[in-house]
Short mmCIF file of C-alpha atoms and ligand atoms in Angstrom, two decimals:
data_model
loop_
_atom_site.label_atom_id
_atom_site.label_comp_id
_atom_site.label_asym_id
_atom_site.label_seq_id
_atom_site.Cartn_x
_atom_site.Cartn_y
_atom_site.Cartn_z
CA MET A 105 0.00 0.00 0.00
CA LYS A 106 1.10 3.54 -0.78
CA ILE A 107 0.32 6.39 1.63
CA GLY A 108 0.75 10.11 0.97
CA PHE A 109 1.26 12.75 3.63
CA ILE A 110 0.28 16.19 2.36
CA GLY A 111 1.90 18.63 4.76
CA ALA A 112 5.39 17.63 5.91
CA GLY A 113 5.33 19.76 9.05
CA ARG A 114 5.43 18.62 12.67
CA VAL A 115 2.27 16.53 12.70
CA GLY A 116 2.70 15.15 9.17
CA THR A 117 6.22 13.89 9.73
CA ALA A 118 5.62 12.55 13.26
CA SER A 119 2.62 10.54 12.04
CA ALA A 120 4.53 9.36 8.97
CA LEU A 121 7.32 8.06 11.23
CA ILE A 122 4.95 6.11 13.49
CA CYS A 123 3.13 4.64 10.45
CA ILE A 124 6.39 3.66 8.71
CA LEU A 125 7.74 1.93 11.81
CA ASN A 126 4.57 0.10 12.76
CA LEU A 127 2.73 -0.82 9.57
CA GLU A 128 3.45 -2.88 6.49
CA ILE A 129 3.50 -0.08 3.91
CA ASP A 130 5.25 -0.31 0.52
CA GLU A 131 5.62 3.35 -0.23
CA VAL A 132 5.29 6.74 1.49
CA VAL A 133 5.35 10.15 -0.17
CA LEU A 134 5.53 13.54 1.53
CA ILE A 135 4.20 16.64 -0.21
CA ASP A 136 4.77 20.16 1.03
CA ILE A 137 4.68 23.60 -0.48
CA LEU A 138 8.25 23.79 0.88
CA ARG A 139 9.86 21.37 -1.59
CA ASP A 140 13.20 21.05 0.19
CA LEU A 141 11.54 20.42 3.52
CA ALA A 142 9.55 17.51 2.04
CA ILE A 143 12.63 16.06 0.33
CA GLY A 144 14.77 16.43 3.45
CA GLU A 145 12.14 14.87 5.72
CA ALA A 146 11.76 11.96 3.27
CA MET A 147 15.52 11.36 3.33
CA ASP A 148 15.61 11.48 7.13
CA LEU A 149 12.58 9.13 7.41
CA SER A 150 14.25 6.68 4.98
CA HIS A 151 17.14 6.36 7.40
CA ALA A 152 14.79 5.79 10.32
CA ALA A 153 13.01 3.07 8.34
CA VAL A 154 16.16 1.26 7.21
CA GLY A 155 17.56 1.51 10.75
CA LEU A 156 14.70 -0.71 11.87
CA ASN A 157 14.91 -3.00 8.83
CA LYS A 158 11.87 -1.54 7.10
CA THR A 159 12.15 -1.52 3.34
CA VAL A 160 9.74 1.27 2.53
CA LYS A 161 10.23 3.52 -0.50
CA ILE A 162 10.04 7.10 0.80
CA SER A 163 10.16 10.25 -1.31
CA GLY A 164 9.15 13.88 -1.03
CA GLY A 165 8.60 17.05 -3.01
CA ASP A 166 6.01 19.59 -4.11
CA ASP A 167 4.88 17.79 -7.27
CA TYR A 168 1.48 16.12 -6.90
CA ASN A 169 2.46 13.49 -9.44
CA LEU A 170 4.04 11.87 -6.39
CA ILE A 171 0.64 10.98 -4.88
CA ARG A 172 -0.45 8.91 -7.90
CA ASN A 173 -1.66 5.42 -6.85
CA SER A 174 -1.84 6.34 -3.16
CA GLU A 175 -4.54 4.45 -1.33
CA LEU A 176 -4.70 6.90 1.57
CA LEU A 177 -3.71 10.55 1.94
CA VAL A 178 -3.17 12.24 5.32
CA VAL A 179 -3.68 15.98 4.98
CA SER A 180 -2.09 18.19 7.64
CA ALA A 181 -1.04 21.03 5.35
CA GLY A 182 -1.96 24.47 6.56
CA VAL A 183 -1.00 27.43 8.61
CA ALA A 184 -1.09 27.75 12.37
CA ARG A 185 -2.76 30.63 14.16
CA LYS A 186 -0.47 33.64 14.47
CA PRO A 187 -0.78 36.44 17.02
CA GLY A 188 -3.62 38.77 16.06
CA MET A 189 -5.18 36.17 13.76
CA SER A 190 -8.78 35.25 14.54
CA ARG A 191 -10.10 31.69 14.27
CA LEU A 192 -12.04 32.80 11.21
CA ASP A 193 -8.89 34.24 9.58
CA LEU A 194 -7.23 30.89 10.16
CA ALA A 195 -10.25 29.03 8.81
CA SER A 196 -10.38 31.05 5.61
CA LYS A 197 -6.64 30.71 4.98
CA ASN A 198 -6.71 26.94 5.58
CA ALA A 199 -9.95 26.59 3.58
CA GLU A 200 -8.11 28.09 0.62
CA ILE A 201 -5.28 25.57 1.08
CA ILE A 202 -7.65 22.60 1.46
CA ARG A 203 -9.63 23.68 -1.61
CA SER A 204 -6.49 23.74 -3.72
CA ILE A 205 -5.31 20.38 -2.34
CA SER A 206 -8.73 18.82 -2.98
CA LYS A 207 -8.44 19.68 -6.69
CA LYS A 208 -5.00 18.05 -6.84
CA VAL A 209 -6.31 15.00 -5.01
CA SER A 210 -9.18 14.59 -7.49
CA LYS A 211 -6.77 14.94 -10.39
CA TYR A 212 -3.90 12.75 -9.24
CA ALA A 213 -5.41 10.31 -6.73
CA SER A 214 -9.09 10.05 -7.51
CA ASP A 215 -9.34 6.64 -5.81
CA ALA A 216 -7.54 7.62 -2.60
CA LYS A 217 -9.22 7.94 0.75
CA VAL A 218 -8.43 11.18 2.55
CA LEU A 219 -7.81 11.63 6.28
CA VAL A 220 -8.06 15.33 7.13
CA VAL A 221 -6.14 16.75 10.09
CA THR A 222 -5.78 20.48 9.31
CA ASN A 223 -7.74 22.72 11.69
CA PRO A 224 -10.52 23.66 12.07
CA MET A 225 -10.65 19.99 11.21
CA ASP A 226 -14.43 19.33 10.94
CA VAL A 227 -14.82 22.33 8.63
CA MET A 228 -11.82 21.25 6.53
CA THR A 229 -13.19 17.69 6.28
CA TYR A 230 -16.45 19.05 4.88
CA ILE A 231 -14.60 21.27 2.38
CA MET A 232 -12.36 18.39 1.26
CA TRP A 233 -15.45 16.23 0.74
CA LYS A 234 -17.39 18.92 -1.09
CA GLU A 235 -14.56 20.09 -3.34
CA SER A 236 -13.01 16.71 -4.16
CA GLY A 237 -16.29 15.14 -5.29
CA LYS A 238 -15.44 12.02 -3.28
CA SER A 239 -18.01 9.93 -1.43
CA ARG A 240 -18.70 10.40 2.29
CA ARG A 241 -16.97 7.13 3.14
CA GLU A 242 -13.71 8.25 1.48
CA VAL A 243 -13.20 11.55 3.32
CA PHE A 244 -12.92 11.58 7.09
CA GLY A 245 -11.20 13.62 9.79
CA MET A 246 -9.10 13.01 12.90
CA GLY A 247 -10.00 14.99 16.01
CA ASN A 248 -12.32 13.17 18.40
CA LEU A 249 -9.96 10.20 18.67
CA LEU A 250 -7.29 12.57 19.99
CA ASP A 251 -9.87 14.16 22.30
CA SER A 252 -10.77 10.66 23.50
CA VAL A 253 -7.13 9.67 24.02
CA ARG A 254 -6.76 12.80 26.13
CA LEU A 255 -9.85 11.74 28.06
CA TRP A 256 -8.38 8.26 28.72
CA GLU A 257 -5.19 9.89 30.01
CA ARG A 258 -7.23 11.95 32.49
CA LEU A 259 -9.38 8.96 33.52
CA TYR A 260 -6.31 6.86 34.34
CA PHE A 261 -4.77 9.86 36.12
CA TYR A 262 -7.85 10.05 38.38
CA GLY A 263 -7.67 6.34 39.17
CA VAL A 264 -10.15 4.72 36.80
CA LYS A 265 -9.26 1.03 36.76
CA GLU A 266 -10.62 -0.03 33.40
CA ILE A 267 -11.90 1.75 30.30
CA LYS A 268 -14.12 -0.43 28.11
CA LYS A 269 -15.43 2.49 26.08
CA ALA A 270 -15.06 6.24 26.51
CA TRP A 271 -15.45 8.56 23.54
CA ILE A 272 -15.62 12.26 23.04
CA ILE A 273 -17.79 13.23 20.08
CA GLY A 274 -19.13 16.34 18.32
CA GLU A 275 -17.00 19.25 17.21
CA HIS A 276 -13.22 18.89 17.54
CA GLY A 277 -13.40 22.15 19.46
CA ASP A 278 -15.12 23.84 22.37
CA SER A 279 -18.52 22.14 21.96
CA MET A 280 -17.09 18.59 22.14
CA PHE A 281 -18.78 16.41 24.79
CA ILE A 282 -18.75 12.98 26.43
CA PRO A 283 -21.84 10.91 25.52
CA LYS A 284 -22.17 9.23 28.92
CA SER A 285 -24.88 6.86 27.75
CA ILE A 286 -22.26 4.97 25.71
CA VAL A 287 -19.42 5.24 28.22
CA ASN A 288 -18.32 2.11 30.04
CA VAL A 289 -15.58 2.58 32.66
CA ARG A 290 -14.84 1.08 36.09
CA GLY A 291 -14.38 3.83 38.68
CA ASP A 292 -15.87 7.11 39.90
CA VAL A 293 -15.41 10.08 37.62
CA ASP A 294 -16.11 13.80 37.86
CA TRP A 295 -17.11 14.03 34.19
CA ASN A 296 -17.50 17.82 34.09
CA ASN A 297 -14.03 18.27 35.46
CA VAL A 298 -12.32 15.82 33.06
CA LEU A 299 -14.17 17.27 30.06
CA ASN A 300 -13.00 20.73 31.05
CA GLU A 301 -9.42 19.53 31.34
CA VAL A 302 -9.56 17.79 27.96
CA ARG A 303 -11.02 20.88 26.29
CA ASN A 304 -8.21 23.07 27.58
CA VAL A 305 -5.18 20.79 27.36
CA ALA A 306 -4.23 21.50 23.72
CA ALA A 307 -3.98 25.23 24.42
CA GLU A 308 -1.84 24.44 27.47
CA ILE A 309 0.58 22.32 25.38
CA ILE A 310 0.71 24.91 22.59
CA LYS A 311 1.50 27.61 25.16
CA ARG A 312 4.42 25.54 26.47
CA LYS A 313 5.91 23.90 23.35
CA GLY A 314 4.29 25.64 20.40
CA ALA A 315 2.31 22.73 19.00
CA THR A 316 0.71 19.39 19.82
CA ILE A 317 2.53 16.68 17.90
CA PHE A 318 2.83 13.20 19.43
CA GLY A 319 -0.74 12.83 20.69
CA PRO A 320 -2.10 13.81 17.25
CA ALA A 321 0.48 11.62 15.48
CA VAL A 322 -0.51 8.49 17.42
CA SER A 323 -4.21 9.20 16.84
CA ILE A 324 -3.55 9.58 13.10
CA TYR A 325 -1.57 6.34 13.16
CA ARG A 326 -4.49 4.46 14.75
CA MET A 327 -6.83 5.66 12.01
CA VAL A 328 -4.32 4.86 9.26
CA ARG A 329 -3.86 1.40 10.79
CA ALA A 330 -7.62 0.80 10.71
CA VAL A 331 -7.53 1.41 6.94
CA VAL A 332 -4.25 -0.38 6.15
CA GLU A 333 -5.08 -3.46 8.23
CA ASP A 334 -8.83 -3.29 7.61
CA THR A 335 -9.42 -3.61 11.35
CA ARG A 336 -13.05 -2.43 11.08
CA GLU A 337 -12.84 -0.97 14.57
CA GLU A 338 -14.98 1.67 16.18
CA ILE A 339 -13.32 5.10 16.19
CA PRO A 340 -14.94 8.51 16.68
CA THR A 341 -14.34 10.16 13.32
CA SER A 342 -15.40 13.36 11.62
CA VAL A 343 -17.65 12.42 8.71
CA VAL A 344 -20.27 14.20 6.62
CA LEU A 345 -23.65 13.26 8.03
CA ASN A 346 -26.68 12.69 5.85
CA GLY A 347 -29.58 12.23 8.23
CA GLU A 348 -27.72 10.23 10.89
CA TYR A 349 -28.64 11.58 14.35
CA GLY A 350 -31.07 13.89 12.51
CA ILE A 351 -28.14 15.93 11.17
CA SER A 352 -27.22 16.63 7.53
CA ASP A 353 -24.75 18.47 5.34
CA VAL A 354 -22.01 19.04 7.91
CA ALA A 355 -18.99 16.99 9.07
CA LEU A 356 -18.59 16.27 12.76
CA GLY A 357 -17.32 13.52 15.01
CA VAL A 358 -19.43 10.43 15.65
CA PRO A 359 -18.46 6.79 16.25
CA VAL A 360 -17.86 4.99 12.95
CA ILE A 361 -16.44 1.66 11.82
CA LEU A 362 -13.20 2.38 10.00
CA GLY A 363 -11.71 -0.10 7.55
CA ARG A 364 -10.06 -0.57 4.17
CA ASN A 365 -12.84 1.34 2.39
CA GLY A 366 -12.71 4.22 4.85
CA VAL A 367 -15.93 4.85 6.78
CA GLU A 368 -17.53 1.42 6.55
CA LYS A 369 -20.46 2.39 8.75
CA ILE A 370 -21.68 5.27 10.89
CA ILE A 371 -22.84 3.89 14.22
CA GLU A 372 -26.09 5.45 15.39
CA TYR A 373 -26.23 5.02 19.15
CA GLU A 374 -29.37 5.78 21.06
CA LEU A 375 -28.24 8.98 22.73
CA SER A 376 -30.09 10.76 25.51
CA TYR A 377 -32.08 13.89 24.70
CA GLU A 378 -29.36 16.08 26.20
CA GLU A 379 -26.59 14.31 24.23
CA LEU A 380 -28.52 14.72 20.97
CA GLU A 381 -28.94 18.39 21.78
CA ASN A 382 -25.16 18.66 22.33
CA LEU A 383 -24.49 16.97 18.99
CA ARG A 384 -26.92 19.32 17.24
CA LYS A 385 -25.27 22.29 18.94
CA SER A 386 -21.89 21.18 17.52
CA ALA A 387 -23.52 20.79 14.10
CA SER A 388 -24.98 24.27 14.15
CA ILE A 389 -21.68 25.86 15.29
CA LEU A 390 -19.88 24.10 12.43
CA LYS A 391 -22.56 25.01 9.89
CA GLU A 392 -22.22 28.62 10.95
CA GLN A 393 -18.45 28.45 10.30
CA LEU A 394 -19.03 26.84 6.90
CA LYS A 395 -21.55 29.54 6.02
CA LYS A 396 -18.99 32.24 6.75
CA LEU A 397 -16.65 30.45 4.34
CA GLY A 398 -19.28 30.43 1.60
CA TYR A 399 -20.74 26.90 2.05
P1 LIG B 82 3.28 22.82 10.64
O1 LIG B 82 3.29 24.28 10.38
O2 LIG B 82 4.42 22.20 11.34
O3 LIG B 82 3.08 22.05 9.24
C1 LIG B 82 2.19 22.46 8.25
C2 LIG B 82 2.88 22.25 6.92
O4 LIG B 82 1.95 22.55 5.87
C3 LIG B 82 4.10 23.17 6.70
O5 LIG B 82 5.25 22.38 6.46
C4 LIG B 82 3.71 24.02 5.50
O6 LIG B 82 4.80 24.34 4.66
C5 LIG B 82 2.72 23.11 4.80
N1 LIG B 82 1.82 23.81 3.87
C6 LIG B 82 1.28 25.04 3.99
N2 LIG B 82 0.53 25.31 2.92
C7 LIG B 82 0.62 24.25 2.09
C8 LIG B 82 0.07 23.93 0.84
N3 LIG B 82 -0.73 24.79 0.18
N4 LIG B 82 0.36 22.74 0.28
C9 LIG B 82 1.17 21.87 0.91
N5 LIG B 82 1.72 22.12 2.12
C10 LIG B 82 1.44 23.28 2.70
O7 LIG B 82 1.93 22.53 11.41
P2 LIG B 82 1.58 21.22 12.26
O8 LIG B 82 1.92 21.46 13.68
O9 LIG B 82 2.09 20.03 11.55
O10 LIG B 82 -0.03 21.25 12.16
C11 LIG B 82 -0.65 21.05 10.91
C12 LIG B 82 -2.15 21.26 11.00
O11 LIG B 82 -2.73 20.24 11.79
C13 LIG B 82 -2.58 22.59 11.64
O12 LIG B 82 -3.72 23.09 10.97
C14 LIG B 82 -2.95 22.17 13.04
O13 LIG B 82 -3.85 23.07 13.65
C15 LIG B 82 -3.58 20.83 12.76
N6 LIG B 82 -3.68 19.92 13.89
C16 LIG B 82 -4.82 19.20 13.99
C17 LIG B 82 -4.99 18.29 15.00
C18 LIG B 82 -6.26 17.49 15.06
O14 LIG B 82 -6.50 16.84 16.07
N7 LIG B 82 -7.07 17.48 14.02
C19 LIG B 82 -3.97 18.10 16.03
C20 LIG B 82 -2.77 18.87 15.80
C21 LIG B 82 -2.64 19.76 14.76
#
């Protein structure tokens, strides 16, 4: 299998490394607007791979011919928020980037599935889907898995003994929530407190080290693995809804079955009234953002 990473920055390269070391992949390509960066990262990653006896062909550049025949593309290209830049400024800049990438993806890798990471991720997932002309099952976003991983970290920190299932769903942003009716953990939890901590932890890391990298990279890896190994496991994933949970024409995080074909199935849990309201609130926040971007 061939995998393309579009965006050879911190998150793109960290996730590429974890995928290369842990999966049976034949070929990896890195694309970045900074050609030398992509080539240099590819060279460096080739050494990491060979050092652990992995014979993966790895190349990089800014030419989209490289992504031909990729089965999966991980898109983390974009700009980060700079001082004085509003969330909407960031969204419109990254929307422009995702729109241009989606055209390249349709042209050079029309059969590839696309895993979107660039923030605001749910909005970018929708734009990638809309502009690439791909089906809903082929375009999906990583966000709620990372939120959930952060939740597990907090649950273990507070002494939970066993986590059978604990997801965060909704917007990968402030309106994310824990659907307690599908949570199954052993131990007492102050859910409001842990949700608050999870919501704020990315900002805390960014304040200290400038970016979140390893948590996102491992979450990307788990989703790539689900596709590469066709694990058909349940993962909260941003996907365009079409009537599921009474929501349509917006991408947001819900539990799905992820496998070789991408989103194999959207799981429709029976949520409580309050949880459904939370999900709809996320949907309307995201629709509002899409509207401001002309969708
Ligand atoms: P970074 O700045 O290290 O890397 C972004 C890369 O994209 C840069 O190398 C840049 O040259 C490249 N790029 C910019 N415009 C491009 C274009 N038109 N075509 C190709 N490449 C282009 O940023 P980092 O830390 O890797 O983050 C990437 C994105 O992922 C950001 O939007 C960030 O907010 C998001 N993110 C999302 C997470 C999630 O859970 N969904 C978690 C962490 C980051």
